[in-house]
Amino acid sequence: MNHKLLVEMTRHNIAHVKADTADQSNDILEIPGSFYTDPERWASECRNVFGRLPLVVALSSEIAEPGMYRAAEFMNRPVLVARRKDGTAQAFVNMCTHRGAQIVEDGKGKANRFTCPYHGWTFANTGQLIGVPSAKEFGEIDRDCFGLTHLPTFEHNGFVWAVLDPASQLNIKQFLSGYDDVLGVFGFESWHVFGRKRLESANWKLTYDGYVDFYHLPVLHKKTFGDKFSNRAISFNWGPHQRIVTPDPSLLKLEEKPESEWDTKKMLKGVWPMFPNAALISIDGRGDAMMFSQIFPGDSVENSYSTHVFITERELTRQEERDAAEEQFSFLVRVLAEEDYPVCYDIQKNLNSGVRDKVVFGRNEPGGQIFHGWVDRVVRASSDEELNMLFAEGQAENESRQTENV
Ligand SMILES: [Fe+2]
């Protein structure tokens, strides 16, 4: 099924190559510049987008075996993701139910139980409270009511998503609109983390805009890699999640063989933006090394930070291949830090001046149009129920596409 889907996307690409065209949105999209500068708008995005939508909280391979965990902060909330004995991953608020201290230090490790550093309350990696020092003296409590707070969690094809709101009613599977199934083409669950870097930038959406934009590639990146790209984009979407790739003449060679023999790896190129704040970037076009980036709002409308995890299909053991991977990773991070993010700071400064309250996305920029359209819809949705209705549309579109392809 996934191979068939990749073939279909590749056929679409080949048709554009032959016609010398690319995908276009129906209209030009204008959005107010204040969407990048207004503290109230920003606060509602933090609340309604990041506070309510599933975010990737771990890669499955980081917590591959039962007993492994990852602890990290998301939107100032400490999150602990643990793989339980039954193999399932579960995210918790990394906060003691006694007096609120953070239980596990940020990082990765292996432990079946976690002890709070403040008074020593101990929790199993199922979240259950299993130890209270001086329990008799403490007084009687119903331990079942003092387990770690569960966050709604969903794991599929190498990613663990969680919603930061423990009371969320969001249907995570529906939110993913079939994108999680598509990710199965990579087999990420058995990949390896090679390295991780963190960068700072201006407003989170200004920063994310660069990830869904191919129009700028040959211009802004002319000194680094831009000469290998046209400024055209072909965009596919599953609800709010996307794949963006440039029309690629090298795909024409695939036509020499029957479709069933088309090499999956040759059909994975491009950027795979995962709504609302992440993107997988194919590094070498061969589909065996990727960068997984996530962008988060910083402490104000004017700043953000991004984390970049470099993942490889095989574990790199030979020094030469590790050096080559390090070079590729550093190159990508340098391009972001030295070419993309400085422009974000420039734009931020210019929009802050208020002299022009409008930015515009062309018909040739479907990535940005899809992204901003969904951010706006999510910000406006008044409840999880309404969000579920929005994402049901994406899911339905995906299902009808699958039916057409059977
Ligand atoms: Fe860029």
Tab-separated table of C-alpha atoms and ligand atoms in Angstrom:
chain	number	residue	atom	x	y	z
A	1	MET	CA	0.000	0.000	0.000
A	2	ASN	CA	2.730	2.456	0.967
A	3	HIS	CA	4.806	1.582	-2.063
A	4	LYS	CA	1.727	2.194	-4.175
A	5	LEU	CA	1.247	5.575	-2.545
A	6	LEU	CA	4.875	6.535	-3.165
A	7	VAL	CA	4.537	5.474	-6.795
A	8	GLU	CA	1.452	7.628	-7.105
A	9	MET	CA	3.285	10.648	-5.629
A	10	THR	CA	6.238	9.967	-7.915
A	11	ARG	CA	3.945	9.744	-10.957
A	12	HIS	CA	2.516	13.126	-9.984
A	13	ASN	CA	6.066	14.502	-9.766
A	14	ILE	CA	7.070	13.006	-13.118
A	15	ALA	CA	3.978	14.501	-14.772
A	16	HIS	CA	5.033	17.934	-13.482
A	17	VAL	CA	8.603	17.416	-14.716
A	18	LYS	CA	7.316	16.536	-18.189
A	19	ALA	CA	4.888	19.452	-18.284
A	20	ASP	CA	7.426	21.879	-16.756
A	21	THR	CA	4.909	22.815	-14.048
A	22	ALA	CA	4.374	22.481	-10.278
A	23	ASP	CA	1.451	22.468	-7.836
A	24	GLN	CA	-0.437	25.694	-7.214
A	25	SER	CA	-2.897	26.783	-4.575
A	26	ASN	CA	-6.166	28.263	-5.815
A	27	ASP	CA	-5.423	31.802	-4.689
A	28	ILE	CA	-2.807	34.062	-3.193
A	29	LEU	CA	-3.056	34.106	0.613
A	30	GLU	CA	-2.573	37.279	2.616
A	31	ILE	CA	-2.146	37.165	6.361
A	32	PRO	CA	-1.772	40.043	8.809
A	33	GLY	CA	1.820	40.765	9.820
A	34	SER	CA	0.522	41.031	13.383
A	35	PHE	CA	0.064	37.232	13.342
A	36	TYR	CA	3.837	37.187	13.871
A	37	THR	CA	4.082	40.099	16.304
A	38	ASP	CA	0.941	40.313	18.441
A	39	PRO	CA	1.529	38.888	21.955
A	40	GLU	CA	-2.170	37.987	22.270
A	41	ARG	CA	-2.223	36.070	19.020
A	42	TRP	CA	0.959	34.312	20.128
A	43	ALA	CA	-0.538	33.432	23.528
A	44	SER	CA	-3.598	31.924	21.837
A	45	GLU	CA	-1.327	29.840	19.590
A	46	CYS	CA	0.618	28.595	22.610
A	47	ARG	CA	-2.663	27.703	24.323
A	48	ASN	CA	-4.743	26.412	21.429
A	49	VAL	CA	-2.126	24.890	19.148
A	50	PHE	CA	0.672	23.686	21.430
A	51	GLY	CA	-1.559	23.163	24.467
A	52	ARG	CA	-4.142	21.069	22.609
A	53	LEU	CA	-2.522	19.291	19.650
A	54	PRO	CA	-0.369	16.166	19.828
A	55	LEU	CA	3.360	16.916	19.755
A	56	VAL	CA	6.125	14.409	19.139
A	57	VAL	CA	7.556	13.778	22.620
A	58	ALA	CA	9.988	10.990	21.703
A	59	LEU	CA	11.215	8.907	18.823
A	60	SER	CA	10.317	5.258	19.414
A	61	SER	CA	13.937	4.270	18.890
A	62	GLU	CA	15.038	6.494	21.780
A	63	ILE	CA	13.016	4.337	24.139
A	64	ALA	CA	13.328	1.119	22.172
A	65	GLU	CA	13.165	-1.397	25.033
A	66	PRO	CA	10.814	-1.804	27.986
A	67	GLY	CA	12.182	0.200	30.917
A	68	MET	CA	13.681	2.939	28.745
A	69	TYR	CA	12.492	6.497	29.191
A	70	ARG	CA	12.990	10.018	27.917
A	71	ALA	CA	12.360	13.150	29.972
A	72	ALA	CA	12.191	16.583	28.337
A	73	GLU	CA	10.401	19.883	28.692
A	74	PHE	CA	7.705	20.893	26.224
A	75	MET	CA	6.210	24.372	26.492
A	76	ASN	CA	7.598	24.698	30.026
A	77	ARG	CA	5.970	21.433	31.025
A	78	PRO	CA	8.149	18.530	32.106
A	79	VAL	CA	7.174	15.361	30.261
A	80	LEU	CA	8.345	11.835	30.990
A	81	VAL	CA	7.839	9.153	28.330
A	82	ALA	CA	8.388	5.589	29.467
A	83	ARG	CA	8.165	2.247	27.742
A	84	ARG	CA	6.324	-0.180	29.980
A	85	LYS	CA	6.804	-3.904	30.389
A	86	ASP	CA	4.016	-4.622	27.897
A	87	GLY	CA	5.950	-2.661	25.238
A	88	THR	CA	3.629	0.339	25.105
A	89	ALA	CA	4.906	3.900	25.483
A	90	GLN	CA	3.166	6.253	27.889
A	91	ALA	CA	3.743	9.952	28.525
A	92	PHE	CA	3.291	11.441	32.001
A	93	VAL	CA	3.624	14.832	33.582
A	94	ASN	CA	7.093	14.572	35.125
A	95	MET	CA	5.871	15.963	38.413
A	96	CYS	CA	5.573	14.379	41.825
A	97	THR	CA	2.005	14.034	43.057
A	98	HIS	CA	3.199	14.796	46.591
A	99	ARG	CA	4.377	18.398	46.330
A	100	GLY	CA	5.030	18.926	42.633
A	101	ALA	CA	8.791	18.503	42.197
A	102	GLN	CA	10.215	17.225	38.902
A	103	ILE	CA	10.888	13.532	39.377
A	104	VAL	CA	13.246	12.543	36.594
A	105	GLU	CA	16.023	14.778	35.315
A	106	ASP	CA	15.778	15.669	31.612
A	107	GLY	CA	17.559	13.112	29.456
A	108	LYS	CA	17.283	9.458	28.528
A	109	GLY	CA	17.859	6.314	30.532
A	110	LYS	CA	16.621	2.973	31.713
A	111	ALA	CA	14.640	2.572	34.945
A	112	ASN	CA	11.508	0.697	35.903
A	113	ARG	CA	10.846	3.052	38.795
A	114	PHE	CA	11.384	6.731	39.437
A	115	THR	CA	12.059	8.303	42.812
A	116	CYS	CA	11.322	11.958	43.473
A	117	PRO	CA	14.507	13.735	44.602
A	118	TYR	CA	12.596	15.884	47.138
A	119	HIS	CA	11.016	13.425	49.624
A	120	GLY	CA	11.573	10.100	47.920
A	121	TRP	CA	8.113	9.163	46.685
A	122	THR	CA	8.578	6.382	44.162
A	123	PHE	CA	6.579	5.603	41.018
A	124	ALA	CA	6.620	2.574	38.726
A	125	ASN	CA	7.055	3.264	35.002
A	126	THR	CA	3.340	2.509	34.708
A	127	GLY	CA	2.798	5.701	36.705
A	128	GLN	CA	1.612	3.866	39.799
A	129	LEU	CA	2.702	5.226	43.195
A	130	ILE	CA	4.628	2.366	44.780
A	131	GLY	CA	6.633	3.916	47.609
A	132	VAL	CA	6.018	6.580	50.251
A	133	PRO	CA	8.818	6.991	52.835
A	134	SER	CA	7.559	6.793	56.433
A	135	ALA	CA	4.135	5.933	55.076
A	136	LYS	CA	2.601	5.354	58.506
A	137	GLU	CA	3.771	8.697	59.792
A	138	PHE	CA	2.693	10.453	56.597
A	139	GLY	CA	-0.907	9.362	57.125
A	140	GLU	CA	-3.310	7.402	55.055
A	141	ILE	CA	-3.763	8.241	51.370
A	142	ASP	CA	-5.425	6.360	48.545
A	143	ARG	CA	-2.370	5.511	46.432
A	144	ASP	CA	-4.546	4.941	43.373
A	145	CYS	CA	-5.328	8.646	43.388
A	146	PHE	CA	-1.662	9.664	43.565
A	147	GLY	CA	-0.213	8.004	40.485
A	148	LEU	CA	1.620	10.106	37.901
A	149	THR	CA	-0.645	12.184	35.694
A	150	HIS	CA	-1.088	10.425	32.328
A	151	LEU	CA	-0.978	12.412	29.116
A	152	PRO	CA	-2.924	11.095	26.107
A	153	THR	CA	-0.275	9.180	24.138
A	154	PHE	CA	-0.142	7.542	20.718
A	155	GLU	CA	2.741	5.670	19.125
A	156	HIS	CA	3.001	4.551	15.510
A	157	ASN	CA	5.752	3.975	12.955
A	158	GLY	CA	8.585	5.367	15.040
A	159	PHE	CA	7.046	8.410	16.719
A	160	VAL	CA	5.441	8.946	20.108
A	161	TRP	CA	2.909	11.769	20.189
A	162	ALA	CA	1.366	13.170	23.360
A	163	VAL	CA	-1.061	15.965	24.184
A	164	LEU	CA	0.104	18.267	26.990
A	165	ASP	CA	-3.445	18.577	28.327
A	166	PRO	CA	-4.200	15.523	30.514
A	167	ALA	CA	-7.942	16.109	30.061
A	168	SER	CA	-7.736	16.294	26.258
A	169	GLN	CA	-10.560	14.709	24.282
A	170	LEU	CA	-8.694	14.956	21.003
A	171	ASN	CA	-8.660	11.915	18.751
A	172	ILE	CA	-4.926	11.645	18.021
A	173	LYS	CA	-5.277	9.051	15.270
A	174	GLN	CA	-7.760	11.257	13.490
A	175	PHE	CA	-5.510	14.304	13.920
A	176	LEU	CA	-2.768	12.365	12.092
A	177	SER	CA	-5.147	11.837	9.148
A	178	GLY	CA	-3.285	8.782	7.848
A	179	TYR	CA	0.122	10.528	7.942
A	180	ASP	CA	1.348	8.156	10.658
A	181	ASP	CA	0.627	5.243	8.307
A	182	VAL	CA	2.521	6.937	5.479
A	183	LEU	CA	5.563	7.344	7.750
A	184	GLY	CA	5.727	3.548	7.775
A	185	VAL	CA	7.665	3.721	4.486
A	186	PHE	CA	10.759	4.771	6.447
A	187	GLY	CA	10.747	2.105	9.181
A	188	PHE	CA	11.878	4.690	11.744
A	189	GLU	CA	11.283	2.448	14.745
A	190	SER	CA	14.596	0.729	14.120
A	191	TRP	CA	16.603	3.854	13.191
A	192	HIS	CA	19.392	5.356	15.320
A	193	VAL	CA	19.868	8.770	16.836
A	194	PHE	CA	23.206	10.139	15.695
A	195	GLY	CA	23.150	13.604	17.244
A	196	ARG	CA	21.003	16.433	18.535
A	197	LYS	CA	21.352	20.220	18.294
A	198	ARG	CA	19.348	23.198	19.453
A	199	LEU	CA	19.044	26.588	17.762
A	200	GLU	CA	17.249	29.829	18.539
A	201	SER	CA	15.270	31.936	16.114
A	202	ALA	CA	12.542	34.599	15.856
A	203	ASN	CA	8.764	33.865	16.025
A	204	TRP	CA	7.971	30.139	15.729
A	205	LYS	CA	5.827	30.515	12.601
A	206	LEU	CA	8.397	32.692	10.824
A	207	THR	CA	10.856	29.932	11.571
A	208	TYR	CA	8.511	27.149	10.465
A	209	ASP	CA	7.649	29.035	7.244
A	210	GLY	CA	11.149	28.258	5.983
A	211	TYR	CA	10.559	24.521	6.361
A	212	VAL	CA	7.498	24.496	4.108
A	213	ASP	CA	8.888	26.911	1.513
A	214	PHE	CA	10.773	25.821	-1.598
A	215	TYR	CA	10.378	29.196	-3.335
A	216	HIS	CA	13.385	30.546	-1.419
A	217	LEU	CA	15.768	27.644	-1.983
A	218	PRO	CA	17.750	28.807	-5.047
A	219	VAL	CA	17.813	32.404	-3.788
A	220	LEU	CA	18.580	32.435	-0.070
A	221	HIS	CA	20.636	29.260	-0.278
A	222	LYS	CA	22.462	30.074	-3.515
A	223	LYS	CA	25.870	29.835	-1.842
A	224	THR	CA	25.261	26.475	-0.173
A	225	PHE	CA	22.894	24.028	-1.874
A	226	GLY	CA	20.341	26.193	-3.695
A	227	ASP	CA	21.825	25.631	-7.134
A	228	LYS	CA	20.567	22.046	-7.017
A	229	PHE	CA	16.951	23.120	-6.609
A	230	SER	CA	14.300	24.840	-8.654
A	231	ASN	CA	12.026	27.201	-6.722
A	232	ARG	CA	9.020	25.013	-7.488
A	233	ALA	CA	7.177	22.874	-5.004
A	234	ILE	CA	4.985	19.819	-5.291
A	235	SER	CA	2.902	19.430	-2.193
A	236	PHE	CA	0.913	16.506	-0.818
A	237	ASN	CA	-1.131	16.670	2.327
A	238	TRP	CA	-2.876	14.420	4.776
A	239	GLY	CA	-5.084	16.808	6.731
A	240	PRO	CA	-2.615	19.389	8.066
A	241	HIS	CA	0.482	17.200	7.546
A	242	GLN	CA	2.488	17.473	4.357
A	243	ARG	CA	5.176	16.271	2.074
A	244	ILE	CA	6.872	18.851	-0.127
A	245	VAL	CA	9.258	17.965	-2.884
A	246	THR	CA	10.666	19.737	-5.893
A	247	PRO	CA	9.883	18.497	-9.442
A	248	ASP	CA	12.712	16.040	-9.879
A	249	PRO	CA	13.978	15.088	-13.362
A	250	SER	CA	16.072	12.253	-11.894
A	251	LEU	CA	12.787	10.406	-11.265
A	252	LEU	CA	12.304	9.957	-15.021
A	253	LYS	CA	14.844	7.145	-14.886
A	254	LEU	CA	12.447	5.103	-12.761
A	255	GLU	CA	10.161	4.775	-15.767
A	256	GLU	CA	12.628	2.391	-17.375
A	257	LYS	CA	11.296	-0.305	-15.019
A	258	PRO	CA	7.775	-1.460	-14.126
A	259	GLU	CA	6.265	0.494	-11.219
A	260	SER	CA	6.341	-2.503	-8.928
A	261	GLU	CA	10.153	-2.406	-9.084
A	262	TRP	CA	10.569	1.306	-8.361
A	263	ASP	CA	13.036	1.725	-5.523
A	264	THR	CA	11.250	3.019	-2.412
A	265	LYS	CA	14.314	4.961	-1.299
A	266	LYS	CA	14.408	6.972	-4.500
A	267	MET	CA	10.849	8.095	-3.846
A	268	LEU	CA	11.283	9.555	-0.339
A	269	LYS	CA	12.995	12.862	-1.096
A	270	GLY	CA	11.962	16.242	0.200
A	271	VAL	CA	10.606	17.712	3.382
A	272	TRP	CA	7.910	15.983	5.421
A	273	PRO	CA	6.298	18.691	7.589
A	274	MET	CA	4.380	17.279	10.511
A	275	PHE	CA	1.788	19.703	11.868
A	276	PRO	CA	1.991	21.819	13.952
A	277	ASN	CA	5.721	22.237	14.534
A	278	ALA	CA	7.911	19.473	13.139
A	279	ALA	CA	9.545	18.432	9.886
A	280	LEU	CA	11.530	15.502	8.629
A	281	ILE	CA	14.125	16.479	6.090
A	282	SER	CA	15.676	13.958	3.778
A	283	ILE	CA	19.365	14.702	3.872
A	284	ASP	CA	20.910	12.914	0.974
A	285	GLY	CA	17.859	11.965	-1.058
A	286	ARG	CA	18.636	8.297	-0.488
A	287	GLY	CA	16.253	7.915	2.420
A	288	ASP	CA	18.762	6.527	4.900
A	289	ALA	CA	19.606	9.669	6.898
A	290	MET	CA	17.095	12.302	7.996
A	291	MET	CA	16.934	15.345	10.216
A	292	PHE	CA	13.912	15.592	12.499
A	293	SER	CA	13.330	19.220	13.517
A	294	GLN	CA	10.820	20.629	15.973
A	295	ILE	CA	10.124	24.321	16.483
A	296	PHE	CA	8.683	25.626	19.742
A	297	PRO	CA	7.599	29.095	20.804
A	298	GLY	CA	10.205	30.654	23.106
A	299	ASP	CA	9.331	32.980	25.963
A	300	SER	CA	7.707	35.654	23.784
A	301	VAL	CA	6.133	36.236	20.391
A	302	GLU	CA	9.542	37.283	19.098
A	303	ASN	CA	11.503	34.140	19.727
A	304	SER	CA	11.488	30.394	19.327
A	305	TYR	CA	13.857	27.504	19.680
A	306	SER	CA	14.261	24.467	17.516
A	307	THR	CA	15.654	21.026	18.214
A	308	HIS	CA	17.251	18.960	15.459
A	309	VAL	CA	17.771	15.256	15.738
A	310	PHE	CA	19.881	13.566	13.119
A	311	ILE	CA	18.736	9.979	12.570
A	312	THR	CA	20.221	7.241	10.443
A	313	GLU	CA	18.768	3.985	9.223
A	314	ARG	CA	21.873	2.002	10.155
A	315	GLU	CA	23.939	2.529	13.245
A	316	LEU	CA	27.081	4.260	12.025
A	317	THR	CA	30.050	2.460	13.518
A	318	ARG	CA	32.972	3.188	11.205
A	319	GLN	CA	34.791	6.443	11.931
A	320	GLU	CA	34.714	7.572	8.279
A	321	GLU	CA	30.958	7.186	8.053
A	322	ARG	CA	30.498	8.952	11.395
A	323	ASP	CA	32.668	11.821	10.176
A	324	ALA	CA	30.680	12.036	6.946
A	325	ALA	CA	27.382	12.074	8.872
A	326	GLU	CA	28.691	14.705	11.273
A	327	GLU	CA	29.635	16.841	8.305
A	328	GLN	CA	26.174	16.487	6.726
A	329	PHE	CA	24.444	17.273	10.023
A	330	SER	CA	26.658	20.311	10.732
A	331	PHE	CA	26.072	21.540	7.203
A	332	LEU	CA	22.297	21.452	7.595
A	333	VAL	CA	22.374	23.104	10.992
A	334	ARG	CA	24.783	25.762	9.680
A	335	VAL	CA	22.447	26.512	6.764
A	336	LEU	CA	19.586	27.030	9.216
A	337	ALA	CA	21.642	29.105	11.651
A	338	GLU	CA	23.483	31.223	9.100
A	339	GLU	CA	21.013	31.556	6.227
A	340	ASP	CA	17.416	30.841	7.290
A	341	TYR	CA	17.196	32.093	10.856
A	342	PRO	CA	18.929	35.475	10.294
A	343	VAL	CA	16.187	36.270	7.749
A	344	CYS	CA	13.565	35.370	10.393
A	345	TYR	CA	15.105	37.919	12.782
A	346	ASP	CA	15.110	40.534	9.989
A	347	ILE	CA	11.459	39.896	9.191
A	348	GLN	CA	10.557	40.004	12.878
A	349	LYS	CA	12.187	43.420	13.251
A	350	ASN	CA	10.501	44.744	10.131
A	351	LEU	CA	7.062	43.446	11.048
A	352	ASN	CA	7.455	44.755	14.605
A	353	SER	CA	7.850	48.262	13.157
A	354	GLY	CA	4.219	47.995	12.018
A	355	VAL	CA	4.835	49.987	8.823
A	356	ARG	CA	3.313	47.203	6.766
A	357	ASP	CA	0.786	44.846	8.299
A	358	LYS	CA	0.588	42.205	5.624
A	359	VAL	CA	2.571	39.272	4.299
A	360	VAL	CA	1.604	37.270	1.256
A	361	PHE	CA	1.947	33.665	0.114
A	362	GLY	CA	1.823	33.025	-3.615
A	363	ARG	CA	-0.091	30.298	-5.423
A	364	ASN	CA	3.304	28.622	-5.818
A	365	GLU	CA	3.722	28.411	-2.029
A	366	PRO	CA	1.187	25.717	-1.104
A	367	GLY	CA	3.236	24.599	1.926
A	368	GLY	CA	2.853	27.926	3.717
A	369	GLN	CA	-0.772	28.236	2.680
A	370	ILE	CA	-1.680	24.847	4.117
A	371	PHE	CA	0.258	25.522	7.331
A	372	HIS	CA	-1.230	28.970	8.043
A	373	GLY	CA	-4.722	27.840	7.083
A	374	TRP	CA	-4.576	25.081	9.682
A	375	VAL	CA	-2.988	27.228	12.408
A	376	ASP	CA	-5.813	29.701	11.991
A	377	ARG	CA	-8.510	27.016	12.078
A	378	VAL	CA	-7.002	25.438	15.185
A	379	VAL	CA	-6.644	28.782	16.990
A	380	ARG	CA	-10.317	29.528	16.298
A	381	ALA	CA	-11.673	26.112	17.326
A	382	SER	CA	-13.396	26.501	20.660
A	383	SER	CA	-13.090	22.920	21.944
A	384	ASP	CA	-11.503	19.519	21.395
A	385	GLU	CA	-14.834	18.447	19.922
A	386	GLU	CA	-14.539	21.128	17.272
A	387	LEU	CA	-10.924	20.159	16.617
A	388	ASN	CA	-12.005	16.553	16.161
A	389	MET	CA	-14.516	17.704	13.556
A	390	LEU	CA	-11.809	19.653	11.712
A	391	PHE	CA	-9.425	16.716	11.639
A	392	ALA	CA	-12.200	14.312	10.667
A	393	GLU	CA	-12.304	16.183	7.357
A	394	GLY	CA	-8.602	15.477	6.791
A	395	GLN	CA	-9.123	11.853	7.738
A	396	ALA	CA	-12.113	11.523	5.391
A	397	GLU	CA	-10.142	13.023	2.495
A	398	ASN	CA	-7.388	10.515	3.120
A	399	GLU	CA	-9.809	7.602	3.265
A	400	SER	CA	-11.466	8.588	0.018
A	401	ARG	CA	-8.030	8.820	-1.602
A	402	GLN	CA	-7.287	5.294	-0.420
A	403	THR	CA	-10.583	3.974	-1.756
A	404	GLU	CA	-9.816	5.483	-5.150
A	405	ASN	CA	-6.500	3.668	-5.160
A	406	VAL	CA	-7.717	0.208	-4.246
B	1	FE	FE	15.798	27.632	3.897
